[in-house]
Amino acid sequence: MRVHGMVRHLALPTPLPAPQRRPRMIRRTVTRSRSRLALILGAGFLVLGAMNEPAAAQEEGSIKVEGPGSANFELAARFAPYKVSDLVHSLRVTPRWIEDTDRFWYEWETSDGRHFYLVDPGQGTKTEIFDNDQIAAELTRITRDPWDAQHLPIRAIRFTGPNTIQFDVESSQEEEVEEEEDEEDVEQDQEDEQQRAPRQPRTRNIVHHFEYDVTTRTLRELEDYEEPDSHPNWASVSPDTAWVVFSREFNLWMMSYEEYEKIIEARRGKTGDEAEEAEEDVEVEEIQLTTDGEKDFSWGSQGRGQNDEETEEEHKKRQPSGTTWSHDSRYFALTRQDRREVDHLWVVHAVGNTRPKLESYRYEMPGEENVTQTSLHVFDMESREMSQIDDEPWKDQRMGIFNEFGGFGGFGGFFFFGGGGGSAEPRITKWLSDSSDELYFWRRSRDQHRVDVMRADPATGEVTAVIEERLNTYVEHQSPARLENGDLIWWSERDGWAHLYRYAPDGTVRTRLTEGPWHVDGLMGVNEDDGYAVFRANAREEGEDPYYMHTYRVGLNGSGLTLLNPGNYDHQAVVSESARYFIDNYSRVDTNPVSALFDASGRRIMDLETADLTALEAAGYQYPETYQVKADDGVTDIYGVMYKPYDFDPAKQYPIIAYVYPGPQTESVSKSFSLNQTEQALAQFGFIVITIGNRGGHPDRSKWYHNYGYGNLRDYGLADKKAGIEQLADRHGFIDIDRVGIYGHSGGGFMSTAAMLVYPDFFKVAVSSAGNHNNDVYNANWSEKHDGVKEVKDSTGAVTSFEYDIDRNSDIAANLKGHLLLTTGDVDNNVHHAGTFRMAEALIRANKRFDFFIFPGQRHGFGNMSNYWFWLRAEYFVKHLLGDSQWNVDILELQGDQPKG
């Protein structure tokens, strides 16, 4: 029997069952209730664990996967997340639309290498852009670096004409970088020349630039190549390209486009810090527009670094202004955020610096008196005056501007390449209406029960309410589309399901575009010439998982609703700007992804691609299984996915582990093909791993379903998780209901710990990472929205303050019976580690043994320690659900086969 960790890696392509796996010990026993306490020094953390074995007895003769040697480390290592990703290539077509056309190109990778295709939907043609063998030979000849058809070095493709592209190839050879020095630097160098060693020249790899004719398939190197423009992200360019607005040191500034072109020229051919430094060295004439900005009450972004020192430096640089322009460039508008009274939160960067560094930031917590105050402003470019739109009916309301509609999951703009992290085209953001007399914006009450669509006249300041939404839970909204006659297409959940409405400019409903017990996810595109809208929706088609998305078309008068991409799959579509065509990427968790091209009538023009899973299947991959159970109410359908070990034996009994996320944004249950690398890898140790939904977990069903947990944010999803697992155990004899684990991250960390405390006799082991265990120290917007905040009114009915109360995990720490591992990153500035620390304190005061692990220098997602985290989490379940507690100080699956020393 091998000591835990002393395993040898196997070649990934080897099919099952060829690998020599660690032998499993199968016990045929009647288990008896017993408990022992152990103090164990674990891998880098102190384990104070109560080793409680299941009290419920198994039937005589049952086969349980448990005991020393039962965990299949070899199989799990083969399918570890950081290995599986190397076995999979392209899974979906991502179109790069060619400007002012419906044509697009895309890149597709298989085990044969990368291929590039040009598609003309109107002509119904798909053409491979390169003959890979030919282009590899030509690139080898020109660059003198060897290439072949499977390993093309092509990067940064951009169309410069209807059939002409340019691209780059990086050489293995280097060149010196010419560095310009100002006169002061030159004089100083001459003075110090005798006192220091010669400066070593800076080098970089040579980049070859090519132009290629797609029609004639001819290639030429561009000797006189000029790098494309690289527009920085701070530049808000007016639609007439006359002015550029930005923020610096808390105030608004602008420069003429002629001055701005000096910056573009200085950035040309440079990237990253080099591009930023180049623009700072350029002298340009700037005009200051505001003078009253200050820290935390800035006009536009004030910038933020990784710590306080960096933040102070960011203030001095040009920053995005957050401005949006009228189409005629007469005005620009923006919101201003006053955070001066919001309290600070802090993290300390203890690693990576000689001295630990402080990072402080404003952070609102639920129920606090001092929160961000938002105001709306318009600047008149003719008078050079700033005015405030006076609109504040609700205390602590939020506001935002509606910009020109860009599609929901639709075309999302065109593909432009620019160097230095910039865009090759200027960023021009225009407000929704094409009239300078109409600025559309939204306002939302702090309790989020009320949302209004407003219209302001910048010249007069007059404000009109166009659409009003009211709910007793919370109102969600999306950006509307505006038609040429001024009508708005608006998304609303007012009747309990999400649907589309067409509003006249006076605020009356002209017509409903959709209705019924199904969910519109969002508008994707509008074609006014042909009089229709394209949108995505789910839960309409009988006999399908209600979460499966489809693409639909409906007339702008509400007639002719048409399903465009039928099929019992989850369909993720990308629509062209004209809304005449779309690419449909579809699959289920148990099918190979397929991509096809459709037109807006639903005609399937052509199949584009099918994903190449050859290497994955050769390694022994098996698809997961979907299932459906009832919620704890016995009525509501709940959906999930089950992952089994690839050496699954139905005669054996396996522990079951649930990966959970409570929502309400999502249930983290995959619907389309996805590797779900953690779930599938964890199963290979010898577990049944599931994902499972719950009432209140997902917005893509009825509003009742989505808001089920409102006011009960800690406990609302737990009963459904438990009921679902019990039903699965009743169906499948291979599930051991006495060995139930649960894990999750962020909201899932909150939920997995809550499960251990609300149902302590059912859930035996939990691993909870970065959890918002105490939502009164999480961010105000999320907590107040999903759990509710109460308005406190005076005798006149005016709101004077807000009250917030929520159940915390720490309130019931005394309920813990099983094994619990808490983890957090020490610089998590999303879910602050204070919540995890308070949970730990409550457990200590309740005299409970538990496990605690801190990831130094890590944000919310644990970043570059994610591979370590996979093994730490997995081995915790292996120890406490399989009883395979053998241990080695080295995680050899990460370090190699031989121990150090």
PDB file of C-alpha atoms in Angstrom, residues 700-835:
ATOM      1  CA  ASP A 700     -33.839  32.689 -15.376  1.00  0.00           C
ATOM      2  CA  ARG A 701     -37.104  31.330 -14.016  1.00  0.00           C
ATOM      3  CA  SER A 702     -40.164  33.042 -12.559  1.00  0.00           C
ATOM      4  CA  LYS A 703     -39.743  36.057 -10.313  1.00  0.00           C
ATOM      5  CA  TRP A 704     -41.269  33.946  -7.522  1.00  0.00           C
ATOM      6  CA  TYR A 705     -38.538  31.345  -7.960  1.00  0.00           C
ATOM      7  CA  HIS A 706     -35.790  33.946  -8.133  1.00  0.00           C
ATOM      8  CA  ASN A 707     -36.934  35.917  -5.092  1.00  0.00           C
ATOM      9  CA  TYR A 708     -37.810  32.916  -2.922  1.00  0.00           C
ATOM     10  CA  GLY A 709     -34.909  33.649  -0.573  1.00  0.00           C
ATOM     11  CA  TYR A 710     -35.678  37.353  -0.111  1.00  0.00           C
ATOM     12  CA  GLY A 711     -35.419  38.123   3.606  1.00  0.00           C
ATOM     13  CA  ASN A 712     -33.900  34.735   4.454  1.00  0.00           C
ATOM     14  CA  LEU A 713     -30.522  34.891   2.811  1.00  0.00           C
ATOM     15  CA  ARG A 714     -28.770  32.377   5.043  1.00  0.00           C
ATOM     16  CA  ASP A 715     -31.157  29.426   5.041  1.00  0.00           C
ATOM     17  CA  TYR A 716     -33.363  29.662   1.946  1.00  0.00           C
ATOM     18  CA  GLY A 717     -31.540  27.202  -0.300  1.00  0.00           C
ATOM     19  CA  LEU A 718     -30.468  24.597   2.228  1.00  0.00           C
ATOM     20  CA  ALA A 719     -33.649  22.519   2.465  1.00  0.00           C
ATOM     21  CA  ASP A 720     -33.700  22.022  -1.310  1.00  0.00           C
ATOM     22  CA  LYS A 721     -30.077  20.870  -1.368  1.00  0.00           C
ATOM     23  CA  LYS A 722     -30.798  18.334   1.374  1.00  0.00           C
ATOM     24  CA  ALA A 723     -34.036  17.133  -0.228  1.00  0.00           C
ATOM     25  CA  GLY A 724     -32.336  16.713  -3.594  1.00  0.00           C
ATOM     26  CA  ILE A 725     -29.488  14.644  -2.169  1.00  0.00           C
ATOM     27  CA  GLU A 726     -31.954  12.436  -0.294  1.00  0.00           C
ATOM     28  CA  GLN A 727     -33.927  11.787  -3.491  1.00  0.00           C
ATOM     29  CA  LEU A 728     -30.766  10.896  -5.380  1.00  0.00           C
ATOM     30  CA  ALA A 729     -29.765   8.471  -2.628  1.00  0.00           C
ATOM     31  CA  ASP A 730     -33.223   6.848  -2.797  1.00  0.00           C
ATOM     32  CA  ARG A 731     -32.794   6.363  -6.555  1.00  0.00           C
ATOM     33  CA  HIS A 732     -29.198   5.165  -6.569  1.00  0.00           C
ATOM     34  CA  GLY A 733     -27.816   2.503  -4.273  1.00  0.00           C
ATOM     35  CA  PHE A 734     -24.273   3.645  -5.028  1.00  0.00           C
ATOM     36  CA  ILE A 735     -24.767   6.841  -2.959  1.00  0.00           C
ATOM     37  CA  ASP A 736     -23.922   6.573   0.740  1.00  0.00           C
ATOM     38  CA  ILE A 737     -26.327   8.994   2.422  1.00  0.00           C
ATOM     39  CA  ASP A 738     -24.329   8.784   5.657  1.00  0.00           C
ATOM     40  CA  ARG A 739     -21.297  10.404   4.028  1.00  0.00           C
ATOM     41  CA  VAL A 740     -22.371  13.771   2.644  1.00  0.00           C
ATOM     42  CA  GLY A 741     -19.928  16.574   1.902  1.00  0.00           C
ATOM     43  CA  ILE A 742     -20.508  20.087   0.640  1.00  0.00           C
ATOM     44  CA  TYR A 743     -18.262  22.884  -0.629  1.00  0.00           C
ATOM     45  CA  GLY A 744     -18.494  26.281  -2.251  1.00  0.00           C
ATOM     46  CA  HIS A 745     -16.745  29.580  -2.805  1.00  0.00           C
ATOM     47  CA  SER A 746     -17.881  33.108  -1.935  1.00  0.00           C
ATOM     48  CA  GLY A 747     -21.668  32.782  -1.577  1.00  0.00           C
ATOM     49  CA  GLY A 748     -21.050  29.039  -1.791  1.00  0.00           C
ATOM     50  CA  GLY A 749     -18.617  29.331   1.112  1.00  0.00           C
ATOM     51  CA  PHE A 750     -21.381  31.035   3.083  1.00  0.00           C
ATOM     52  CA  MET A 751     -23.882  28.342   2.097  1.00  0.00           C
ATOM     53  CA  SER A 752     -21.671  25.307   2.740  1.00  0.00           C
ATOM     54  CA  THR A 753     -20.896  26.448   6.275  1.00  0.00           C
ATOM     55  CA  ALA A 754     -24.569  27.258   6.880  1.00  0.00           C
ATOM     56  CA  ALA A 755     -25.456  23.719   5.755  1.00  0.00           C
ATOM     57  CA  MET A 756     -23.192  22.273   8.443  1.00  0.00           C
ATOM     58  CA  LEU A 757     -24.883  24.395  11.083  1.00  0.00           C
ATOM     59  CA  VAL A 758     -28.538  24.194  10.016  1.00  0.00           C
ATOM     60  CA  TYR A 759     -28.450  20.446   9.211  1.00  0.00           C
ATOM     61  CA  PRO A 760     -25.507  19.246  11.334  1.00  0.00           C
ATOM     62  CA  ASP A 761     -26.631  15.590  11.365  1.00  0.00           C
ATOM     63  CA  PHE A 762     -26.922  15.410   7.586  1.00  0.00           C
ATOM     64  CA  PHE A 763     -23.882  17.256   6.210  1.00  0.00           C
ATOM     65  CA  LYS A 764     -20.722  15.669   7.604  1.00  0.00           C
ATOM     66  CA  VAL A 765     -17.874  17.622   5.931  1.00  0.00           C
ATOM     67  CA  ALA A 766     -17.676  21.103   4.423  1.00  0.00           C
ATOM     68  CA  VAL A 767     -14.946  23.112   2.740  1.00  0.00           C
ATOM     69  CA  SER A 768     -15.923  26.784   2.683  1.00  0.00           C
ATOM     70  CA  SER A 769     -13.739  29.283   0.853  1.00  0.00           C
ATOM     71  CA  ALA A 770     -13.915  33.093   0.842  1.00  0.00           C
ATOM     72  CA  GLY A 771     -17.404  32.967   2.312  1.00  0.00           C
ATOM     73  CA  ASN A 772     -19.539  35.971   3.193  1.00  0.00           C
ATOM     74  CA  HIS A 773     -20.479  34.266   6.455  1.00  0.00           C
ATOM     75  CA  ASN A 774     -21.545  37.538   8.041  1.00  0.00           C
ATOM     76  CA  ASN A 775     -23.362  39.564   5.418  1.00  0.00           C
ATOM     77  CA  ASP A 776     -23.477  42.589   7.659  1.00  0.00           C
ATOM     78  CA  VAL A 777     -19.803  43.047   6.734  1.00  0.00           C
ATOM     79  CA  TYR A 778     -20.319  42.362   3.047  1.00  0.00           C
ATOM     80  CA  ASN A 779     -21.161  45.030   0.476  1.00  0.00           C
ATOM     81  CA  ALA A 780     -24.361  46.995   0.943  1.00  0.00           C
ATOM     82  CA  ASN A 781     -25.712  46.757  -2.581  1.00  0.00           C
ATOM     83  CA  TRP A 782     -25.702  42.952  -2.761  1.00  0.00           C
ATOM     84  CA  SER A 783     -26.819  42.318   0.807  1.00  0.00           C
ATOM     85  CA  GLU A 784     -29.554  44.949   0.916  1.00  0.00           C
ATOM     86  CA  LYS A 785     -30.849  43.926  -2.495  1.00  0.00           C
ATOM     87  CA  HIS A 786     -31.169  40.209  -1.848  1.00  0.00           C
ATOM     88  CA  ASP A 787     -32.068  40.172   1.838  1.00  0.00           C
ATOM     89  CA  GLY A 788     -33.939  43.483   2.041  1.00  0.00           C
ATOM     90  CA  VAL A 789     -33.445  46.751   3.910  1.00  0.00           C
ATOM     91  CA  LYS A 790     -36.238  48.565   5.732  1.00  0.00           C
ATOM     92  CA  GLU A 791     -36.953  52.263   5.309  1.00  0.00           C
ATOM     93  CA  VAL A 792     -37.499  54.138   8.577  1.00  0.00           C
ATOM     94  CA  LYS A 793     -39.902  57.079   8.189  1.00  0.00           C
ATOM     95  CA  ASP A 794     -40.749  60.053  10.364  1.00  0.00           C
ATOM     96  CA  SER A 795     -44.220  61.367  11.148  1.00  0.00           C
ATOM     97  CA  THR A 796     -44.451  63.093   7.758  1.00  0.00           C
ATOM     98  CA  GLY A 797     -43.650  59.899   5.857  1.00  0.00           C
ATOM     99  CA  ALA A 798     -40.168  61.011   4.876  1.00  0.00           C
ATOM    100  CA  VAL A 799     -37.475  58.344   4.942  1.00  0.00           C
ATOM    101  CA  THR A 800     -34.893  59.223   7.585  1.00  0.00           C
ATOM    102  CA  SER A 801     -32.773  56.069   7.844  1.00  0.00           C
ATOM    103  CA  PHE A 802     -32.547  52.380   7.002  1.00  0.00           C
ATOM    104  CA  GLU A 803     -32.559  49.225   9.119  1.00  0.00           C
ATOM    105  CA  TYR A 804     -30.875  45.984   8.139  1.00  0.00           C
ATOM    106  CA  ASP A 805     -30.900  42.642   9.886  1.00  0.00           C
ATOM    107  CA  ILE A 806     -29.758  39.258   8.639  1.00  0.00           C
ATOM    108  CA  ASP A 807     -29.087  35.811  10.043  1.00  0.00           C
ATOM    109  CA  ARG A 808     -25.361  35.098  10.238  1.00  0.00           C
ATOM    110  CA  ASN A 809     -23.506  31.816  10.254  1.00  0.00           C
ATOM    111  CA  SER A 810     -21.725  32.897  13.402  1.00  0.00           C
ATOM    112  CA  ASP A 811     -25.093  33.056  15.226  1.00  0.00           C
ATOM    113  CA  ILE A 812     -25.393  29.260  15.136  1.00  0.00           C
ATOM    114  CA  ALA A 813     -21.735  28.242  15.440  1.00  0.00           C
ATOM    115  CA  ALA A 814     -22.601  26.070  18.434  1.00  0.00           C
ATOM    116  CA  ASN A 815     -24.475  23.676  16.107  1.00  0.00           C
ATOM    117  CA  LEU A 816     -21.330  22.381  14.402  1.00  0.00           C
ATOM    118  CA  LYS A 817     -20.851  18.617  14.607  1.00  0.00           C
ATOM    119  CA  GLY A 818     -18.837  17.630  11.553  1.00  0.00           C
ATOM    120  CA  HIS A 819     -15.577  18.623   9.903  1.00  0.00           C
ATOM    121  CA  LEU A 820     -15.305  22.193   8.629  1.00  0.00           C
ATOM    122  CA  LEU A 821     -12.442  23.827   6.753  1.00  0.00           C
ATOM    123  CA  LEU A 822     -12.581  27.626   6.395  1.00  0.00           C
ATOM    124  CA  THR A 823     -10.280  29.413   3.955  1.00  0.00           C
ATOM    125  CA  THR A 824      -9.782  33.004   2.833  1.00  0.00           C
ATOM    126  CA  GLY A 825      -7.298  35.189   0.997  1.00  0.00           C
ATOM    127  CA  ASP A 826      -5.690  37.808   3.207  1.00  0.00           C
ATOM    128  CA  VAL A 827      -6.059  40.610   0.623  1.00  0.00           C
ATOM    129  CA  ASP A 828      -9.580  39.760  -0.542  1.00  0.00           C
ATOM    130  CA  ASN A 829     -11.120  43.178  -1.205  1.00  0.00           C
ATOM    131  CA  ASN A 830     -14.401  41.729  -2.412  1.00  0.00           C
ATOM    132  CA  VAL A 831     -15.492  39.406   0.402  1.00  0.00           C
ATOM    133  CA  HIS A 832     -13.311  40.761   3.175  1.00  0.00           C
ATOM    134  CA  HIS A 833     -11.687  38.156   5.409  1.00  0.00           C
ATOM    135  CA  ALA A 834     -13.398  39.781   8.414  1.00  0.00           C
ATOM    136  CA  GLY A 835     -16.411  37.574   7.717  1.00  0.00           C
TER     137      GLY A 835
END
